[in-house]
PDB file of C-alpha atoms in Angstrom:
ATOM      1  CA  UNK Z   1      65.133 101.542 106.196  1.00  0.00           C
ATOM      2  CA  UNK Z   2      63.945 104.483 104.166  1.00  0.00           C
ATOM      3  CA  UNK Z   3      64.021 107.729 106.728  1.00  0.00           C
ATOM      4  CA  UNK Z   4      64.253 111.415 106.865  1.00  0.00           C
ATOM      5  CA  UNK Z   5      66.943 112.393 109.119  1.00  0.00           C
ATOM      6  CA  UNK Z   6      67.555 116.172 110.426  1.00  0.00           C
ATOM      7  CA  UNK Z   7      70.770 116.414 112.075  1.00  0.00           C
ATOM      8  CA  UNK Z   8      69.939 119.296 114.714  1.00  0.00           C
ATOM      9  CA  UNK Z   9      67.205 119.155 117.018  1.00  0.00           C
ATOM     10  CA  UNK Z  10      67.627 122.337 118.854  1.00  0.00           C
ATOM     11  CA  UNK Z  11      69.489 125.219 117.283  1.00  0.00           C
ATOM     12  CA  UNK Z  12      69.855 128.637 118.900  1.00  0.00           C
ATOM     13  CA  UNK Z  13      70.884 131.438 116.856  1.00  0.00           C
ATOM     14  CA  UNK Z  14      70.929 135.433 117.417  1.00  0.00           C
ATOM     15  CA  UNK Z  15      69.331 137.566 115.184  1.00  0.00           C
ATOM     16  CA  UNK Z  16      71.176 138.369 111.785  1.00  0.00           C
ATOM     17  CA  UNK Z  17      73.043 135.248 112.006  1.00  0.00           C
ATOM     18  CA  UNK Z  18      73.155 132.873 109.281  1.00  0.00           C
ATOM     19  CA  UNK Z  19      70.939 129.390 109.353  1.00  0.00           C
ATOM     20  CA  UNK Z  20      71.776 126.211 108.115  1.00  0.00           C
ATOM     21  CA  UNK Z  21      69.301 122.876 108.738  1.00  0.00           C
ATOM     22  CA  UNK Z  22      70.583 119.826 107.656  1.00  0.00           C
ATOM     23  CA  UNK Z  23      67.998 117.491 105.588  1.00  0.00           C
ATOM     24  CA  UNK Z  24      69.221 113.755 104.318  1.00  0.00           C
ATOM     25  CA  UNK Z  25      67.141 111.158 103.254  1.00  0.00           C
ATOM     26  CA  UNK Z  26      67.526 107.410 102.134  1.00  0.00           C
ATOM     27  CA  UNK Z  27      65.492 106.735  99.597  1.00  0.00           C
ATOM     28  CA  UNK Z  28      67.153 105.774  96.348  1.00  0.00           C
ATOM     29  CA  UNK Z  29      64.388 106.719  93.997  1.00  0.00           C
ATOM     30  CA  UNK Z  30      62.814 110.168  92.384  1.00  0.00           C
ATOM     31  CA  UNK Z  31      62.017 112.254  95.058  1.00  0.00           C
ATOM     32  CA  UNK Z  32      59.864 115.407  95.916  1.00  0.00           C
ATOM     33  CA  UNK Z  33      61.507 117.181  98.464  1.00  0.00           C
ATOM     34  CA  UNK Z  34      59.674 119.656 101.121  1.00  0.00           C
ATOM     35  CA  UNK Z  35      60.466 121.983 104.038  1.00  0.00           C
ATOM     36  CA  UNK Z  36      57.387 123.085 106.298  1.00  0.00           C
ATOM     37  CA  UNK Z  37      57.497 125.156 109.447  1.00  0.00           C
ATOM     38  CA  UNK Z  38      55.491 125.219 112.305  1.00  0.00           C
ATOM     39  CA  UNK Z  39      55.228 128.166 114.293  1.00  0.00           C
ATOM     40  CA  UNK Z  40      54.473 128.291 117.801  1.00  0.00           C
ATOM     41  CA  UNK Z  41      50.669 127.010 118.281  1.00  0.00           C
ATOM     42  CA  UNK Z  42      50.322 126.802 115.101  1.00  0.00           C
ATOM     43  CA  UNK Z  43      49.893 124.200 112.425  1.00  0.00           C
ATOM     44  CA  UNK Z  44      52.779 123.156 109.762  1.00  0.00           C
ATOM     45  CA  UNK Z  45      53.141 125.393 106.545  1.00  0.00           C
ATOM     46  CA  UNK Z  46      55.074 124.780 103.702  1.00  0.00           C
ATOM     47  CA  UNK Z  47      58.077 126.688 103.275  1.00  0.00           C
ATOM     48  CA  UNK Z  48      59.458 125.670 100.193  1.00  0.00           C
ATOM     49  CA  UNK Z  49      59.295 122.425  97.753  1.00  0.00           C
ATOM     50  CA  UNK Z  50      61.487 121.002  95.224  1.00  0.00           C
ATOM     51  CA  UNK Z  51      60.196 118.671  92.426  1.00  0.00           C
ATOM     52  CA  UNK Z  52      62.820 119.059  89.296  1.00  0.00           C
ATOM     53  CA  UNK Z  53      64.806 121.601  87.957  1.00  0.00           C
ATOM     54  CA  UNK Z  54      66.825 124.112  89.445  1.00  0.00           C
ATOM     55  CA  UNK Z  55      68.233 122.447  92.492  1.00  0.00           C
ATOM     56  CA  UNK Z  56      68.401 125.965  94.325  1.00  0.00           C
ATOM     57  CA  UNK Z  57      64.777 126.556  95.261  1.00  0.00           C
ATOM     58  CA  UNK Z  58      63.316 129.802  96.833  1.00  0.00           C
ATOM     59  CA  UNK Z  59      60.859 129.697  99.623  1.00  0.00           C
ATOM     60  CA  UNK Z  60      59.021 132.368 101.461  1.00  0.00           C
ATOM     61  CA  UNK Z  61      60.317 134.785 104.122  1.00  0.00           C
ATOM     62  CA  UNK Z  62      63.835 134.736 102.442  1.00  0.00           C
ATOM     63  CA  UNK Z  63      64.747 131.000 102.782  1.00  0.00           C
ATOM     64  CA  UNK Z  64      66.252 128.947 100.107  1.00  0.00           C
ATOM     65  CA  UNK Z  65      67.231 125.103 100.041  1.00  0.00           C
ATOM     66  CA  UNK Z  66      69.743 123.180  97.734  1.00  0.00           C
ATOM     67  CA  UNK Z  67      68.879 120.006  96.787  1.00  0.00           C
ATOM     68  CA  UNK Z  68      71.914 117.529  96.243  1.00  0.00           C
ATOM     69  CA  UNK Z  69      71.375 114.538  94.600  1.00  0.00           C
ATOM     70  CA  UNK Z  70      74.747 112.917  95.273  1.00  0.00           C
ATOM     71  CA  UNK Z  71      74.369 113.370  98.996  1.00  0.00           C
ATOM     72  CA  UNK Z  72      70.826 112.605  99.222  1.00  0.00           C
ATOM     73  CA  UNK Z  73      70.371 116.257 100.868  1.00  0.00           C
ATOM     74  CA  UNK Z  74      68.205 119.133 100.627  1.00  0.00           C
ATOM     75  CA  UNK Z  75      69.459 121.757 103.163  1.00  0.00           C
ATOM     76  CA  UNK Z  76      67.581 124.758 104.312  1.00  0.00           C
ATOM     77  CA  UNK Z  77      69.240 128.133 104.419  1.00  0.00           C
ATOM     78  CA  UNK Z  78      68.634 131.574 105.201  1.00  0.00           C
ATOM     79  CA  UNK Z  79      71.183 134.353 105.263  1.00  0.00           C
ATOM     80  CA  UNK Z  80      69.907 136.258 107.996  1.00  0.00           C
ATOM     81  CA  UNK Z  81      67.423 135.018 110.748  1.00  0.00           C
ATOM     82  CA  UNK Z  82      64.949 137.192 112.475  1.00  0.00           C
ATOM     83  CA  UNK Z  83      63.172 136.854 116.212  1.00  0.00           C
ATOM     84  CA  UNK Z  84      60.310 135.875 113.956  1.00  0.00           C
ATOM     85  CA  UNK Z  85      61.888 133.094 112.549  1.00  0.00           C
ATOM     86  CA  UNK Z  86      61.411 131.249 115.675  1.00  0.00           C
ATOM     87  CA  UNK Z  87      59.690 127.971 115.020  1.00  0.00           C
ATOM     88  CA  UNK Z  88      60.017 124.303 114.296  1.00  0.00           C
ATOM     89  CA  UNK Z  89      61.243 123.064 110.875  1.00  0.00           C
ATOM     90  CA  UNK Z  90      60.586 119.777 109.155  1.00  0.00           C
ATOM     91  CA  UNK Z  91      61.849 118.623 106.089  1.00  0.00           C
ATOM     92  CA  UNK Z  92      59.522 115.990 104.301  1.00  0.00           C
ATOM     93  CA  UNK Z  93      60.231 113.233 101.017  1.00  0.00           C
ATOM     94  CA  UNK Z  94      57.710 112.062  99.366  1.00  0.00           C
ATOM     95  CA  UNK Z  95      58.444 109.314  96.679  1.00  0.00           C
ATOM     96  CA  UNK Z  96      57.621 109.791  93.492  1.00  0.00           C
ATOM     97  CA  UNK Z  97      54.462 107.994  92.537  1.00  0.00           C
ATOM     98  CA  UNK Z  98      53.693 107.574  96.207  1.00  0.00           C
ATOM     99  CA  UNK Z  99      51.262 108.809  98.302  1.00  0.00           C
ATOM    100  CA  UNK Z 100      53.395 108.484 101.720  1.00  0.00           C
ATOM    101  CA  UNK Z 101      55.084 111.471 102.763  1.00  0.00           C
ATOM    102  CA  UNK Z 102      57.675 110.971 105.341  1.00  0.00           C
ATOM    103  CA  UNK Z 103      58.643 113.736 107.950  1.00  0.00           C
ATOM    104  CA  UNK Z 104      62.024 114.231 110.054  1.00  0.00           C
ATOM    105  CA  UNK Z 105      61.670 114.652 113.265  1.00  0.00           C
ATOM    106  CA  UNK Z 106      62.068 118.614 113.103  1.00  0.00           C
ATOM    107  CA  UNK Z 107      64.525 120.770 114.023  1.00  0.00           C
ATOM    108  CA  UNK Z 108      63.558 123.393 116.704  1.00  0.00           C
ATOM    109  CA  UNK Z 109      65.275 127.151 115.911  1.00  0.00           C
ATOM    110  CA  UNK Z 110      65.641 129.674 118.734  1.00  0.00           C
ATOM    111  CA  UNK Z 111      66.447 133.463 117.764  1.00  0.00           C
ATOM    112  CA  UNK Z 112      67.310 135.167 120.186  1.00  0.00           C
ATOM    113  CA  UNK Z 113      66.584 139.160 119.791  1.00  0.00           C
TER     114      UNK Z 113
ATOM    115  CA  UNK V   1      43.248 128.395 104.072  1.00  0.00           C
ATOM    116  CA  UNK V   2      42.296 125.082 102.808  1.00  0.00           C
ATOM    117  CA  UNK V   3      39.182 125.156 104.810  1.00  0.00           C
ATOM    118  CA  UNK V   4      40.031 121.870 107.010  1.00  0.00           C
ATOM    119  CA  UNK V   5      38.674 121.903 110.565  1.00  0.00           C
ATOM    120  CA  UNK V   6      39.305 119.019 113.185  1.00  0.00           C
ATOM    121  CA  UNK V   7      36.869 118.229 116.249  1.00  0.00           C
ATOM    122  CA  UNK V   8      37.599 117.715 118.891  1.00  0.00           C
ATOM    123  CA  UNK V   9      40.478 120.294 119.667  1.00  0.00           C
ATOM    124  CA  UNK V  10      41.124 118.686 122.654  1.00  0.00           C
ATOM    125  CA  UNK V  11      40.127 115.632 124.554  1.00  0.00           C
ATOM    126  CA  UNK V  12      41.311 113.807 127.599  1.00  0.00           C
ATOM    127  CA  UNK V  13      40.096 110.237 127.738  1.00  0.00           C
ATOM    128  CA  UNK V  14      40.822 106.747 129.681  1.00  0.00           C
ATOM    129  CA  UNK V  15      42.825 104.170 128.822  1.00  0.00           C
ATOM    130  CA  UNK V  16      40.257 101.299 126.934  1.00  0.00           C
ATOM    131  CA  UNK V  17      38.096 103.772 125.882  1.00  0.00           C
ATOM    132  CA  UNK V  18      37.041 104.369 122.003  1.00  0.00           C
ATOM    133  CA  UNK V  19      38.105 108.254 120.426  1.00  0.00           C
ATOM    134  CA  UNK V  20      36.608 109.463 117.201  1.00  0.00           C
ATOM    135  CA  UNK V  21      38.507 112.428 115.803  1.00  0.00           C
ATOM    136  CA  UNK V  22      37.049 113.808 112.796  1.00  0.00           C
ATOM    137  CA  UNK V  23      38.346 116.031 109.760  1.00  0.00           C
ATOM    138  CA  UNK V  24      36.253 117.895 107.603  1.00  0.00           C
ATOM    139  CA  UNK V  25      37.358 119.669 104.240  1.00  0.00           C
ATOM    140  CA  UNK V  26      34.904 122.237 102.685  1.00  0.00           C
ATOM    141  CA  UNK V  27      36.596 121.829  99.134  1.00  0.00           C
ATOM    142  CA  UNK V  28      36.236 118.232  97.909  1.00  0.00           C
ATOM    143  CA  UNK V  29      39.849 117.281  97.951  1.00  0.00           C
ATOM    144  CA  UNK V  30      40.387 113.861  96.868  1.00  0.00           C
ATOM    145  CA  UNK V  31      43.240 112.913  99.150  1.00  0.00           C
ATOM    146  CA  UNK V  32      43.248 113.551 103.032  1.00  0.00           C
ATOM    147  CA  UNK V  33      45.296 112.210 105.527  1.00  0.00           C
ATOM    148  CA  UNK V  34      45.823 111.592 109.427  1.00  0.00           C
ATOM    149  CA  UNK V  35      49.527 112.275 111.093  1.00  0.00           C
ATOM    150  CA  UNK V  36      50.405 111.989 114.685  1.00  0.00           C
ATOM    151  CA  UNK V  37      53.368 114.356 116.037  1.00  0.00           C
ATOM    152  CA  UNK V  38      55.119 113.569 118.947  1.00  0.00           C
ATOM    153  CA  UNK V  39      58.495 115.265 120.152  1.00  0.00           C
ATOM    154  CA  UNK V  40      61.598 113.532 118.749  1.00  0.00           C
ATOM    155  CA  UNK V  41      59.529 111.506 115.867  1.00  0.00           C
ATOM    156  CA  UNK V  42      57.933 114.619 113.825  1.00  0.00           C
ATOM    157  CA  UNK V  43      54.866 113.661 111.944  1.00  0.00           C
ATOM    158  CA  UNK V  44      54.476 110.037 111.319  1.00  0.00           C
ATOM    159  CA  UNK V  45      51.476 108.960 108.929  1.00  0.00           C
ATOM    160  CA  UNK V  46      48.835 106.908 110.460  1.00  0.00           C
ATOM    161  CA  UNK V  47      46.248 106.205 107.558  1.00  0.00           C
ATOM    162  CA  UNK V  48      45.281 108.373 104.254  1.00  0.00           C
ATOM    163  CA  UNK V  49      42.554 108.365 102.004  1.00  0.00           C
ATOM    164  CA  UNK V  50      42.438 108.785  98.195  1.00  0.00           C
ATOM    165  CA  UNK V  51      38.640 108.883  97.565  1.00  0.00           C
ATOM    166  CA  UNK V  52      35.118 107.957  99.452  1.00  0.00           C
ATOM    167  CA  UNK V  53      35.840 104.474 101.140  1.00  0.00           C
ATOM    168  CA  UNK V  54      39.274 104.343  99.610  1.00  0.00           C
ATOM    169  CA  UNK V  55      41.815 104.218 102.621  1.00  0.00           C
ATOM    170  CA  UNK V  56      45.301 103.000 103.150  1.00  0.00           C
ATOM    171  CA  UNK V  57      47.989 102.367 106.088  1.00  0.00           C
ATOM    172  CA  UNK V  58      50.440 104.481 106.936  1.00  0.00           C
ATOM    173  CA  UNK V  59      53.776 103.778 108.787  1.00  0.00           C
ATOM    174  CA  UNK V  60      52.258 103.829 112.271  1.00  0.00           C
ATOM    175  CA  UNK V  61      48.639 102.074 111.658  1.00  0.00           C
ATOM    176  CA  UNK V  62      48.322  99.959 114.608  1.00  0.00           C
ATOM    177  CA  UNK V  63      45.644 100.409 116.683  1.00  0.00           C
ATOM    178  CA  UNK V  64      43.781 102.868 114.048  1.00  0.00           C
ATOM    179  CA  UNK V  65      41.168 102.689 112.171  1.00  0.00           C
ATOM    180  CA  UNK V  66      39.785 105.334 109.281  1.00  0.00           C
ATOM    181  CA  UNK V  67      36.867 105.906 107.729  1.00  0.00           C
ATOM    182  CA  UNK V  68      35.696 108.153 104.731  1.00  0.00           C
ATOM    183  CA  UNK V  69      31.816 107.676 103.691  1.00  0.00           C
ATOM    184  CA  UNK V  70      31.374 111.315 102.432  1.00  0.00           C
ATOM    185  CA  UNK V  71      34.295 113.270 100.164  1.00  0.00           C
ATOM    186  CA  UNK V  72      34.097 115.866 103.010  1.00  0.00           C
ATOM    187  CA  UNK V  73      34.818 113.924 106.018  1.00  0.00           C
ATOM    188  CA  UNK V  74      37.879 111.583 107.197  1.00  0.00           C
ATOM    189  CA  UNK V  75      37.177 110.103 110.650  1.00  0.00           C
ATOM    190  CA  UNK V  76      40.107 108.409 112.750  1.00  0.00           C
ATOM    191  CA  UNK V  77      38.986 105.928 115.531  1.00  0.00           C
ATOM    192  CA  UNK V  78      40.782 104.683 118.286  1.00  0.00           C
ATOM    193  CA  UNK V  79      39.362 101.312 119.161  1.00  0.00           C
ATOM    194  CA  UNK V  80      40.409 100.772 122.348  1.00  0.00           C
ATOM    195  CA  UNK V  81      42.926 103.953 123.643  1.00  0.00           C
ATOM    196  CA  UNK V  82      46.074 103.351 125.114  1.00  0.00           C
ATOM    197  CA  UNK V  83      48.603 105.753 126.722  1.00  0.00           C
ATOM    198  CA  UNK V  84      50.933 105.599 123.959  1.00  0.00           C
ATOM    199  CA  UNK V  85      48.129 106.907 121.602  1.00  0.00           C
ATOM    200  CA  UNK V  86      48.586 110.451 123.735  1.00  0.00           C
ATOM    201  CA  UNK V  87      49.768 112.604 121.010  1.00  0.00           C
ATOM    202  CA  UNK V  88      48.696 115.555 118.631  1.00  0.00           C
ATOM    203  CA  UNK V  89      46.808 114.489 115.515  1.00  0.00           C
ATOM    204  CA  UNK V  90      46.703 116.403 112.290  1.00  0.00           C
ATOM    205  CA  UNK V  91      44.372 115.643 109.539  1.00  0.00           C
ATOM    206  CA  UNK V  92      45.883 116.901 105.720  1.00  0.00           C
ATOM    207  CA  UNK V  93      44.837 117.692 102.776  1.00  0.00           C
ATOM    208  CA  UNK V  94      46.623 117.803  99.216  1.00  0.00           C
ATOM    209  CA  UNK V  95      45.459 119.563  96.752  1.00  0.00           C
ATOM    210  CA  UNK V  96      47.281 119.008  93.539  1.00  0.00           C
ATOM    211  CA  UNK V  97      45.737 115.603  93.664  1.00  0.00           C
ATOM    212  CA  UNK V  98      48.387 113.687  95.583  1.00  0.00           C
ATOM    213  CA  UNK V  99      50.900 113.775  97.528  1.00  0.00           C
ATOM    214  CA  UNK V 100      53.470 113.020  95.032  1.00  0.00           C
ATOM    215  CA  UNK V 101      52.268 116.307  93.141  1.00  0.00           C
ATOM    216  CA  UNK V 102      51.541 118.695  95.816  1.00  0.00           C
ATOM    217  CA  UNK V 103      52.093 120.186  99.238  1.00  0.00           C
ATOM    218  CA  UNK V 104      50.097 119.223 102.056  1.00  0.00           C
ATOM    219  CA  UNK V 105      47.493 121.603 104.069  1.00  0.00           C
ATOM    220  CA  UNK V 106      47.374 120.675 107.834  1.00  0.00           C
ATOM    221  CA  UNK V 107      44.674 121.445 110.227  1.00  0.00           C
ATOM    222  CA  UNK V 108      44.990 122.796 113.552  1.00  0.00           C
ATOM    223  CA  UNK V 109      45.511 119.339 115.351  1.00  0.00           C
ATOM    224  CA  UNK V 110      43.735 117.797 117.864  1.00  0.00           C
ATOM    225  CA  UNK V 111      45.435 117.312 121.097  1.00  0.00           C
ATOM    226  CA  UNK V 112      44.914 114.091 122.713  1.00  0.00           C
ATOM    227  CA  UNK V 113      45.498 112.800 126.071  1.00  0.00           C
ATOM    228  CA  UNK V 114      45.294 109.028 127.244  1.00  0.00           C
ATOM    229  CA  UNK V 115      45.178 108.480 131.120  1.00  0.00           C
TER     230      UNK V 115
END
């Protein structure tokens, strides 16, 4: 079945540590890729997206993600996390010419001050 | 801010009762979606709409129905609520004309508890 997998359920880091959250998908066609963030008590907001072109995309708040087509992956990175990055992060995939956006189960990030 | 409001924001109901959640947008976007969010499952698409009276099922549509009689309103109905439908429900819109071309903007969520 087509799916989106996020490898880590809960990640705990200290401030200034580097972050990498994994995301893999199993769709075989052309895809659009997204990372969303949900801060405590809030709704989801877009961090970054990839449609085509440069596989390394930059988003808000210093986040970036790399699309590796051969690995069906779209990992999220940040060189140095802050306490304010504490949130839940969702990877999402949308098939080209399809209105169905599929989300991963989410990774909860806790950043210790 | 995409002008999305959901109501009610919180509701507690009993098994077997009907429940309707409302999503209202102020900017006449064509595409609207209903998701449910559950721990360990992320967000799962229930139904979506691509215009007035045009709707389609998502991956977890059983037990839910939707209606869209006006561009600005997208209603989600649980005909007979069950405890498995206890969840947080998010409405979303796509501003770029379809999920395939743009990002989703979400409402604040409606927390439903079915006892």
